[in-house]
Short mmCIF file of C-alpha atoms in Angstrom, two decimals:
data_model
loop_
_atom_site.label_atom_id
_atom_site.label_comp_id
_atom_site.label_asym_id
_atom_site.label_seq_id
_atom_site.Cartn_x
_atom_site.Cartn_y
_atom_site.Cartn_z
CA UNK A 950 -41.20 -168.02 -78.23
CA UNK A 951 -40.39 -164.37 -78.76
CA UNK A 952 -38.44 -162.87 -75.79
CA UNK A 953 -40.21 -160.25 -73.69
CA UNK A 954 -37.53 -157.69 -74.60
CA UNK A 955 -38.59 -157.96 -78.26
CA UNK A 956 -42.32 -157.85 -77.47
CA UNK A 957 -41.87 -154.66 -75.46
CA UNK A 958 -39.61 -152.99 -78.04
CA UNK A 959 -41.23 -149.65 -79.00
CA UNK A 960 -42.19 -148.83 -82.58
CA UNK A 961 -42.10 -145.06 -82.15
CA UNK A 962 -39.79 -142.55 -80.49
CA UNK A 963 -42.48 -141.45 -78.01
CA UNK A 964 -42.54 -144.91 -76.38
CA UNK A 965 -38.78 -145.10 -75.79
CA UNK A 966 -37.71 -144.57 -72.18
CA UNK A 967 -34.60 -142.59 -71.26
CA UNK A 968 -32.00 -140.96 -73.54
CA UNK A 969 -33.66 -137.55 -73.13
CA UNK A 970 -30.46 -135.85 -74.32
CA UNK A 971 -31.02 -137.50 -77.72
CA UNK A 972 -34.73 -138.30 -77.88
CA UNK A 973 -36.38 -135.81 -75.52
CA UNK A 974 -38.10 -132.62 -76.58
CA UNK A 975 -35.75 -130.92 -79.06
CA UNK A 976 -33.31 -133.85 -78.78
CA UNK A 977 -31.04 -134.00 -81.82
CA UNK A 978 -31.98 -137.55 -82.85
CA UNK A 979 -35.68 -136.94 -82.29
CA UNK A 980 -35.63 -133.90 -84.58
CA UNK A 981 -33.54 -135.68 -87.23
CA UNK A 982 -36.08 -138.51 -87.35
CA UNK A 983 -39.01 -136.09 -87.52
CA UNK A 984 -37.37 -134.23 -90.40
CA UNK A 985 -36.67 -137.47 -92.24
CA UNK A 986 -32.93 -136.77 -92.27
CA UNK A 987 -30.89 -139.96 -92.03
CA UNK A 988 -27.11 -139.63 -91.82
CA UNK A 989 -24.40 -142.19 -91.25
CA UNK A 990 -24.53 -142.90 -87.52
CA UNK A 991 -22.93 -144.98 -84.81
CA UNK A 992 -24.82 -145.54 -81.56
CA UNK A 993 -22.43 -146.15 -78.68
CA UNK A 994 -23.36 -147.17 -75.14
CA UNK A 995 -23.99 -149.99 -72.64
CA UNK A 996 -26.30 -152.90 -73.49
CA UNK A 997 -30.02 -152.54 -72.89
CA UNK A 998 -30.19 -148.77 -73.41
CA UNK A 999 -32.19 -148.57 -76.66
CA UNK A 1000 -29.58 -148.50 -79.44
CA UNK A 1001 -31.13 -151.26 -81.55
CA UNK A 1002 -34.65 -149.96 -80.94
CA UNK A 1003 -33.80 -146.48 -82.23
CA UNK A 1004 -32.01 -147.95 -85.24
CA UNK A 1005 -35.12 -150.01 -86.07
CA UNK A 1006 -37.38 -146.97 -85.79
CA UNK A 1007 -35.12 -144.93 -88.06
CA UNK A 1008 -35.03 -147.75 -90.59
CA UNK A 1009 -38.83 -147.95 -90.67
CA UNK A 1010 -39.12 -144.19 -91.30
CA UNK A 1011 -37.22 -144.26 -94.60
CA UNK A 1012 -37.87 -145.23 -98.18
CA UNK A 1013 -34.63 -147.20 -98.24
CA UNK A 1014 -34.04 -150.92 -98.48
CA UNK A 1015 -32.97 -152.19 -95.06
CA UNK A 1016 -30.28 -154.81 -94.55
CA UNK A 1017 -29.17 -156.00 -91.13
CA UNK A 1018 -25.90 -157.64 -90.19
CA UNK A 1019 -24.42 -158.76 -86.91
CA UNK A 1020 -20.68 -158.07 -87.04
CA UNK A 1021 -19.91 -161.01 -84.76
CA UNK A 1022 -20.96 -163.46 -87.51
CA UNK A 1023 -20.98 -161.47 -90.78
CA UNK A 1024 -18.25 -162.05 -93.36
CA UNK A 1025 -16.89 -159.86 -96.15
CA UNK A 1026 -18.98 -161.93 -98.58
CA UNK A 1027 -22.13 -160.98 -96.66
CA UNK A 1028 -21.27 -157.31 -97.12
CA UNK A 1029 -20.53 -157.81 -100.83
CA UNK A 1030 -23.92 -159.48 -101.34
CA UNK A 1031 -25.59 -156.33 -100.05
CA UNK A 1032 -23.48 -153.88 -102.06
CA UNK A 1033 -24.17 -155.91 -105.24
CA UNK A 1034 -27.86 -155.08 -104.80
CA UNK A 1035 -27.31 -151.32 -105.09
CA UNK A 1036 -27.85 -151.10 -108.87
CA UNK A 1037 -30.81 -153.50 -108.82
CA UNK A 1038 -33.05 -151.56 -106.45
CA UNK A 1039 -36.50 -150.59 -107.70
CA UNK A 1040 -38.80 -148.18 -105.80
CA UNK A 1041 -36.18 -147.67 -103.10
CA UNK A 1042 -34.14 -144.55 -102.38
CA UNK A 1043 -30.90 -146.36 -101.57
CA UNK A 1044 -29.79 -148.77 -98.88
CA UNK A 1045 -29.57 -148.58 -95.11
CA UNK A 1046 -27.10 -151.05 -93.68
CA UNK A 1047 -27.64 -151.66 -89.99
CA UNK A 1048 -24.61 -153.29 -88.36
CA UNK A 1049 -24.96 -154.50 -84.79
CA UNK A 1050 -21.74 -154.67 -82.70
CA UNK A 1051 -19.72 -153.02 -85.48
CA UNK A 1052 -16.55 -153.16 -83.37
CA UNK A 1053 -16.20 -156.80 -84.47
CA UNK A 1054 -15.73 -155.85 -88.13
CA UNK A 1055 -12.06 -156.16 -88.99
CA UNK A 1056 -10.09 -153.46 -90.79
CA UNK A 1057 -10.63 -155.02 -94.23
CA UNK A 1058 -14.40 -155.20 -93.76
CA UNK A 1059 -14.55 -151.58 -92.57
CA UNK A 1060 -12.41 -150.36 -95.48
CA UNK A 1061 -14.62 -152.18 -97.99
CA UNK A 1062 -17.68 -150.30 -96.68
CA UNK A 1063 -15.88 -146.97 -96.81
CA UNK A 1064 -16.16 -146.37 -100.56
CA UNK A 1065 -19.91 -147.02 -100.58
CA UNK A 1066 -20.47 -144.78 -97.56
CA UNK A 1067 -18.39 -141.98 -99.06
CA UNK A 1068 -20.36 -142.00 -102.34
CA UNK A 1069 -23.68 -142.06 -100.52
CA UNK A 1070 -24.69 -145.43 -101.94
CA UNK A 1071 -25.10 -146.85 -98.45
CA UNK A 1072 -26.30 -145.16 -95.27
CA UNK A 1073 -24.61 -146.82 -92.31
CA UNK A 1074 -26.38 -147.13 -88.97
CA UNK A 1075 -24.33 -149.10 -86.49
CA UNK A 1076 -24.41 -149.88 -82.79
CA UNK A 1077 -21.63 -150.82 -80.42
CA UNK A 1078 -21.14 -151.34 -76.70
CA UNK A 1079 -17.48 -150.31 -77.03
CA UNK A 1080 -15.95 -146.89 -77.50
CA UNK A 1081 -15.91 -146.42 -81.30
CA UNK A 1082 -12.82 -144.21 -81.10
CA UNK A 1083 -10.88 -147.28 -79.99
CA UNK A 1084 -12.18 -149.75 -82.56
CA UNK A 1085 -13.55 -148.06 -85.67
CA UNK A 1086 -11.42 -147.07 -88.68
CA UNK A 1087 -10.61 -143.35 -88.58
CA UNK A 1088 -11.81 -142.84 -92.14
CA UNK A 1089 -15.24 -144.17 -91.15
CA UNK A 1090 -15.30 -142.10 -87.96
CA UNK A 1091 -14.82 -138.94 -90.01
CA UNK A 1092 -17.94 -139.78 -92.05
CA UNK A 1093 -20.37 -140.69 -89.28
CA UNK A 1094 -22.11 -138.95 -86.40
CA UNK A 1095 -21.54 -140.66 -83.07
CA UNK A 1096 -24.35 -140.59 -80.49
CA UNK A 1097 -23.72 -141.86 -76.97
CA UNK A 1098 -26.48 -143.76 -75.19
CA UNK A 1099 -26.35 -143.66 -71.39
CA UNK A 1100 -27.41 -146.09 -68.67
CA UNK A 1101 -31.13 -145.78 -67.96
CA UNK A 1102 -32.43 -144.23 -64.78
CA UNK A 1103 -34.36 -146.41 -62.33
CA UNK A 1104 -37.65 -144.60 -63.09
CA UNK A 1105 -37.18 -145.17 -66.84
CA UNK A 1106 -36.78 -148.91 -66.29
CA UNK A 1107 -39.77 -148.93 -63.94
CA UNK A 1108 -41.93 -147.33 -66.65
CA UNK A 1109 -40.88 -149.99 -69.18
CA UNK A 1110 -41.53 -152.82 -66.70
CA UNK A 1111 -45.07 -151.59 -66.10
CA UNK A 1112 -45.63 -151.58 -69.85
CA UNK A 1113 -44.22 -155.11 -70.02
CA UNK A 1114 -46.68 -156.33 -67.37
CA UNK A 1115 -49.61 -155.16 -69.49
CA UNK A 1116 -48.19 -157.03 -72.51
CA UNK A 1117 -47.75 -160.15 -70.39
CA UNK A 1118 -51.36 -160.05 -69.23
CA UNK A 1119 -52.59 -159.94 -72.84
CA UNK A 1120 -50.23 -162.69 -74.01
CA UNK A 1121 -51.01 -165.06 -71.17
CA UNK A 1122 -54.68 -164.12 -70.87
CA UNK A 1123 -54.10 -164.25 -67.15
CA UNK A 1124 -54.09 -161.96 -64.17
CA UNK A 1125 -50.64 -161.22 -62.80
CA UNK A 1126 -50.16 -160.07 -59.23
CA UNK A 1127 -46.78 -158.80 -58.04
CA UNK A 1128 -46.00 -158.18 -54.39
CA UNK A 1129 -45.16 -154.59 -53.53
CA UNK A 1130 -41.61 -153.54 -54.28
CA UNK A 1131 -40.81 -156.17 -56.92
CA UNK A 1132 -40.60 -153.84 -59.91
CA UNK A 1133 -38.65 -151.26 -57.90
CA UNK A 1134 -36.20 -153.98 -56.82
CA UNK A 1135 -35.72 -155.26 -60.38
CA UNK A 1136 -35.23 -151.67 -61.59
CA UNK A 1137 -32.46 -151.24 -59.03
CA UNK A 1138 -30.50 -154.45 -59.55
CA UNK A 1139 -30.55 -154.19 -63.35
CA UNK A 1140 -28.17 -151.20 -63.06
CA UNK A 1141 -29.46 -149.22 -66.03
CA UNK A 1142 -29.86 -152.20 -68.40
CA UNK A 1143 -33.50 -152.51 -69.50
CA UNK A 1144 -32.95 -155.83 -71.28
CA UNK A 1145 -31.56 -157.28 -68.07
CA UNK A 1146 -34.59 -156.02 -66.14
CA UNK A 1147 -37.03 -157.51 -68.66
CA UNK A 1148 -35.23 -160.86 -68.61
CA UNK A 1149 -35.47 -160.99 -64.80
CA UNK A 1150 -39.18 -160.13 -64.88
CA UNK A 1151 -39.87 -162.69 -67.60
CA UNK A 1152 -38.02 -165.45 -65.72
CA UNK A 1153 -39.87 -164.72 -62.49
CA UNK A 1154 -43.33 -164.74 -64.11
CA UNK A 1155 -42.73 -167.95 -66.05
CA UNK A 1156 -41.38 -169.66 -62.94
CA UNK A 1157 -44.73 -169.24 -61.16
CA UNK A 1158 -47.62 -171.68 -61.59
CA UNK A 1159 -51.09 -170.10 -61.88
CA UNK A 1160 -53.37 -170.92 -58.94
CA UNK A 1161 -56.84 -172.45 -59.22
CA UNK A 1162 -58.27 -169.08 -60.15
CA UNK A 1163 -55.74 -168.69 -62.96
CA UNK A 1164 -53.85 -165.92 -61.13
CA UNK A 1165 -50.06 -165.77 -61.38
CA UNK A 1166 -48.69 -164.47 -58.10
CA UNK A 1167 -45.03 -163.46 -57.92
CA UNK A 1168 -43.57 -163.07 -54.44
CA UNK A 1169 -40.89 -160.59 -53.46
CA UNK A 1170 -38.85 -163.36 -51.84
CA UNK A 1171 -38.75 -165.32 -55.11
CA UNK A 1172 -37.14 -162.38 -56.90
CA UNK A 1173 -34.85 -161.46 -54.02
CA UNK A 1174 -33.55 -164.99 -53.45
CA UNK A 1175 -32.77 -165.67 -57.10
CA UNK A 1176 -31.54 -162.23 -58.14
CA UNK A 1177 -29.81 -160.90 -55.06
CA UNK A 1178 -27.21 -158.51 -56.41
CA UNK A 1179 -26.88 -155.69 -58.89
CA UNK A 1180 -25.67 -156.44 -62.37
CA UNK A 1181 -22.25 -154.82 -62.79
CA UNK A 1182 -20.89 -154.64 -66.30
CA UNK A 1183 -17.09 -154.59 -66.04
CA UNK A 1184 -15.40 -156.28 -68.98
CA UNK A 1185 -11.69 -156.32 -68.19
CA UNK A 1186 -9.67 -154.56 -70.84
CA UNK A 1187 -12.70 -152.68 -72.20
CA UNK A 1188 -13.72 -149.03 -72.07
CA UNK A 1189 -16.07 -149.22 -69.07
CA UNK A 1190 -13.41 -151.02 -67.05
CA UNK A 1191 -10.89 -148.25 -67.68
CA UNK A 1192 -13.50 -145.64 -66.79
CA UNK A 1193 -13.89 -147.17 -63.33
CA UNK A 1194 -10.12 -147.38 -62.85
CA UNK A 1195 -9.88 -143.70 -63.87
CA UNK A 1196 -12.66 -142.66 -61.48
CA UNK A 1197 -10.99 -144.67 -58.69
CA UNK A 1198 -7.65 -142.87 -59.06
CA UNK A 1199 -9.21 -139.44 -59.53
CA UNK A 1200 -11.32 -139.87 -56.39
CA UNK A 1201 -8.22 -140.73 -54.35
CA UNK A 1202 -6.30 -137.84 -55.94
CA UNK A 1203 -9.21 -135.58 -55.06
CA UNK A 1204 -9.07 -136.68 -51.39
CA UNK A 1205 -12.61 -138.09 -51.45
CA UNK A 1206 -12.48 -141.31 -49.39
CA UNK A 1207 -16.20 -142.05 -49.90
CA UNK A 1208 -16.02 -141.92 -53.69
CA UNK A 1209 -12.79 -143.92 -53.57
CA UNK A 1210 -14.57 -146.63 -51.52
CA UNK A 1211 -17.44 -146.71 -54.03
CA UNK A 1212 -15.21 -147.31 -57.06
CA UNK A 1213 -13.08 -149.77 -55.11
CA UNK A 1214 -16.28 -151.71 -54.34
CA UNK A 1215 -17.09 -151.88 -58.07
CA UNK A 1216 -13.64 -153.24 -58.83
CA UNK A 1217 -13.86 -155.74 -55.96
CA UNK A 1218 -17.26 -156.90 -57.20
CA UNK A 1219 -15.59 -157.54 -60.58
CA UNK A 1220 -12.88 -159.54 -58.73
CA UNK A 1221 -10.21 -157.46 -60.46
CA UNK A 1222 -7.44 -157.84 -57.88
CA UNK A 1223 -4.60 -157.22 -60.34
CA UNK A 1224 -5.89 -153.83 -61.52
CA UNK A 1225 -6.64 -152.65 -57.98
CA UNK A 1226 -3.19 -153.55 -56.65
CA UNK A 1227 -1.38 -152.03 -59.61
CA UNK A 1228 -3.38 -148.81 -59.42
CA UNK A 1229 -2.87 -148.39 -55.66
CA UNK A 1230 0.90 -148.73 -56.05
CA UNK A 1231 0.95 -146.16 -58.84
CA UNK A 1232 -1.20 -143.70 -56.87
CA UNK A 1233 1.08 -143.95 -53.82
CA UNK A 1234 3.97 -142.59 -55.90
CA UNK A 1235 2.14 -140.45 -58.47
CA UNK A 1236 -0.37 -138.57 -56.31
CA UNK A 1237 1.01 -138.76 -52.76
CA UNK A 1238 4.72 -139.18 -53.34
CA UNK A 1239 6.99 -136.92 -51.29
CA UNK A 1240 4.08 -135.50 -49.27
CA UNK A 1241 3.94 -138.81 -47.40
CA UNK A 1242 6.92 -140.94 -48.57
CA UNK A 1243 6.06 -143.92 -46.35
CA UNK A 1244 2.66 -144.31 -48.05
CA UNK A 1245 4.21 -146.60 -50.66
CA UNK A 1246 5.48 -148.94 -47.92
CA UNK A 1247 2.05 -149.11 -46.30
CA UNK A 1248 0.34 -149.69 -49.64
CA UNK A 1249 2.86 -152.36 -50.64
CA UNK A 1250 2.17 -154.22 -47.38
CA UNK A 1251 -1.59 -153.99 -47.94
CA UNK A 1252 -1.27 -155.10 -51.56
CA UNK A 1253 0.92 -158.07 -50.59
CA UNK A 1254 -1.61 -159.03 -47.92
CA UNK A 1255 -4.48 -158.81 -50.41
CA UNK A 1256 -2.67 -161.03 -52.89
CA UNK A 1257 -1.88 -163.52 -50.15
CA UNK A 1258 -5.44 -163.57 -48.82
CA UNK A 1259 -7.45 -163.46 -52.04
CA UNK A 1260 -11.12 -162.51 -52.11
CA UNK A 1261 -13.26 -162.00 -50.09
CA UNK A 1262 -10.76 -161.15 -47.31
CA UNK A 1263 -8.58 -159.13 -49.71
CA UNK A 1264 -11.20 -156.38 -49.64
CA UNK A 1265 -10.04 -155.35 -46.14
CA UNK A 1266 -6.35 -154.51 -46.81
CA UNK A 1267 -7.39 -153.00 -50.15
CA UNK A 1268 -9.83 -150.73 -48.34
CA UNK A 1269 -7.13 -149.76 -45.83
CA UNK A 1270 -4.67 -148.86 -48.58
CA UNK A 1271 -7.35 -146.85 -50.39
CA UNK A 1272 -8.24 -144.88 -47.26
CA UNK A 1273 -4.58 -144.22 -46.44
CA UNK A 1274 -4.08 -142.73 -49.90
CA UNK A 1275 -7.39 -140.85 -50.09
CA UNK A 1276 -6.83 -139.14 -46.73
CA UNK A 1277 -3.07 -138.51 -47.16
CA UNK A 1278 -1.58 -135.14 -48.20
CA UNK A 1279 -1.07 -134.96 -51.96
CA UNK A 1280 1.92 -134.11 -54.13
CA UNK A 1281 2.81 -134.90 -57.72
CA UNK A 1282 6.34 -133.48 -57.44
CA UNK A 1283 7.85 -136.95 -58.03
CA UNK A 1284 5.94 -137.38 -61.28
CA UNK A 1285 6.77 -133.88 -62.47
CA UNK A 1286 10.46 -134.22 -61.63
CA UNK A 1287 11.02 -137.46 -63.53
CA UNK A 1288 8.93 -136.33 -66.52
CA UNK A 1289 10.90 -133.09 -66.81
CA UNK A 1290 14.17 -135.02 -66.64
CA UNK A 1291 12.96 -137.52 -69.25
CA UNK A 1292 11.89 -134.70 -71.55
CA UNK A 1293 15.38 -133.22 -71.45
CA UNK A 1294 17.00 -136.61 -72.05
CA UNK A 1295 14.78 -137.18 -75.10
CA UNK A 1296 14.87 -133.71 -76.65
CA UNK A 1297 18.03 -131.84 -75.63
CA UNK A 1298 21.77 -131.99 -76.15
CA UNK A 1299 22.45 -133.27 -72.64
CA UNK A 1300 26.22 -133.39 -72.99
CA UNK A 1301 28.66 -135.77 -71.35
CA UNK A 1302 28.90 -136.80 -67.71
CA UNK A 1303 31.37 -134.56 -65.83
CA UNK A 1304 34.83 -136.15 -65.52
CA UNK A 1305 34.89 -136.01 -61.71
CA UNK A 1306 31.70 -138.15 -61.53
CA UNK A 1307 32.81 -140.88 -63.90
CA UNK A 1308 33.83 -144.36 -62.78
CA UNK A 1309 37.45 -144.37 -61.58
CA UNK A 1310 37.70 -147.93 -60.28
CA UNK A 1311 40.17 -149.23 -62.83
CA UNK A 1312 43.87 -148.84 -63.67
CA UNK A 1313 44.46 -145.92 -65.99
CA UNK A 1314 41.34 -144.01 -64.97
CA UNK A 1315 43.44 -141.16 -63.59
CA UNK A 1316 45.30 -140.90 -66.90
CA UNK A 1317 41.94 -140.10 -68.47
CA UNK A 1318 41.09 -137.57 -65.76
CA UNK A 1319 38.33 -139.74 -64.34
CA UNK A 1320 37.25 -138.95 -60.77
CA UNK A 1321 40.28 -136.77 -59.97
CA UNK A 1322 38.42 -133.71 -58.71
CA UNK A 1323 35.57 -135.58 -57.05
CA UNK A 1324 34.83 -134.45 -53.48
CA UNK A 1325 33.53 -137.16 -51.14
CA UNK A 1326 30.59 -135.51 -49.28
CA UNK A 1327 31.05 -137.59 -46.12
CA UNK A 1328 34.44 -135.95 -45.60
CA UNK A 1329 32.73 -132.56 -45.13
CA UNK A 1330 30.56 -130.93 -42.50
CA UNK A 1331 26.92 -132.09 -42.59
CA UNK A 1332 27.98 -134.65 -45.22
CA UNK A 1333 27.68 -132.03 -47.90
CA UNK A 1334 30.04 -130.16 -50.23
CA UNK A 1335 29.15 -127.91 -53.12
CA UNK A 1336 30.12 -129.41 -56.48
CA UNK A 1337 28.58 -129.84 -59.92
CA UNK A 1338 26.68 -133.05 -60.62
CA UNK A 1339 24.67 -132.26 -63.77
CA UNK A 1340 26.32 -132.10 -67.21
CA UNK A 1341 27.59 -128.65 -68.22
CA UNK A 1342 24.68 -128.02 -70.58
CA UNK A 1343 22.17 -128.63 -67.77
CA UNK A 1344 24.13 -127.47 -64.74
CA UNK A 1345 21.52 -124.91 -63.62
CA UNK A 1346 18.48 -127.08 -64.39
CA UNK A 1347 15.95 -127.74 -61.61
CA UNK A 1348 13.68 -130.75 -61.86
CA UNK A 1349 12.44 -131.30 -58.33
CA UNK A 1350 10.18 -128.52 -57.05
CA UNK A 1351 9.01 -129.13 -53.49
CA UNK A 1352 5.24 -129.35 -53.12
CA UNK A 1353 3.39 -127.07 -50.73
CA UNK A 1354 2.88 -129.62 -47.99
CA UNK A 1355 4.41 -130.04 -44.54
CA UNK A 1356 6.75 -132.88 -45.45
CA UNK A 1357 8.19 -131.33 -48.60
CA UNK A 1358 8.49 -127.89 -47.09
CA UNK A 1359 10.65 -129.43 -44.36
CA UNK A 1360 12.74 -131.14 -47.05
CA UNK A 1361 13.05 -127.83 -48.89
CA UNK A 1362 14.08 -126.00 -45.73
CA UNK A 1363 16.73 -128.64 -45.03
CA UNK A 1364 18.12 -128.33 -48.57
CA UNK A 1365 18.34 -124.56 -48.31
CA UNK A 1366 20.09 -124.66 -44.92
CA UNK A 1367 22.50 -127.32 -46.19
CA UNK A 1368 23.63 -125.10 -49.04
CA UNK A 1369 24.20 -122.13 -46.74
#
């Protein structure tokens, strides 16, 4: 039996929901299709957002022979079979090769296609759920246009579900009654994935037995009890996962505790304890640092507690650590100081360590001049004495610049007074 998602799949651009930036009035893809211009293209975005549908519509609008491959199962021989057909085409204006999930093509497969794409013998239309800049050969990237498909809005999914209900009624020759709020609920929990929404609707309808009058009634409780949480797409190690991690850190850096809680909740829902703990420890030093030096100790305690507890209890110390960091004063002086020092070590003639600072704990060290002129700070007032510590070539270099926050300004004031 054909899945509902395939039955509902539009055959024209006007019936596609969402992607207004590409397919709306004066959208670039919409106008390209109207003008009959087909270029090499890669459609990139989450599942269930219309990539395959648009590719099918484009294919049907051309006078080219269409071949379809799924990169998860296709071999190099499959590609060669298609390219061997190029010189045998009659009444066709070339070939369109549609490759689904192109990120699974290996380097050799991508390079084989390159020559045919470059000479215009094949028009490539591909789709991928992963960022093509991470997976696709650079030579191919330079010859294609990349169009990003975005998660669908709730109202877009709702529109498609209503269309699906009408198709269901015709297929089943039955009356379908849905309790109020069901389609809105499905639109919400599918989190921008239309295919997911259609699968939920299809499952719910087919799980109901028609009554004596032949009416299929779907209750709200049936849907709620069996599909009780939003679908969150977080594949560890993939692009969307790193986007959430990035948003999490940037929200904390931006002192927005509410946004930080939201992205933490996404990561907790994905059960990604390792990434959360690692990121919190980094943030404590990178974004708070010397503005609140004890933040790292608090965060380390919370992280240790979370690892000890495991989910679901781990969410509580993780939330505490996140709020501590999001509401703390911010400073990146630690990060800047070490990066400046590393840059000099990597790129400059840093010179030798001054003789008076070198190790002198061995017989004969004094004969080499090691440690002779070293002044022990604890022998002086305030445990400080002026002497050179940096190599001669860097002796006036300044790496640590105090941030403009209460803690570091106090540190700066102390340093200045010490040197007086």
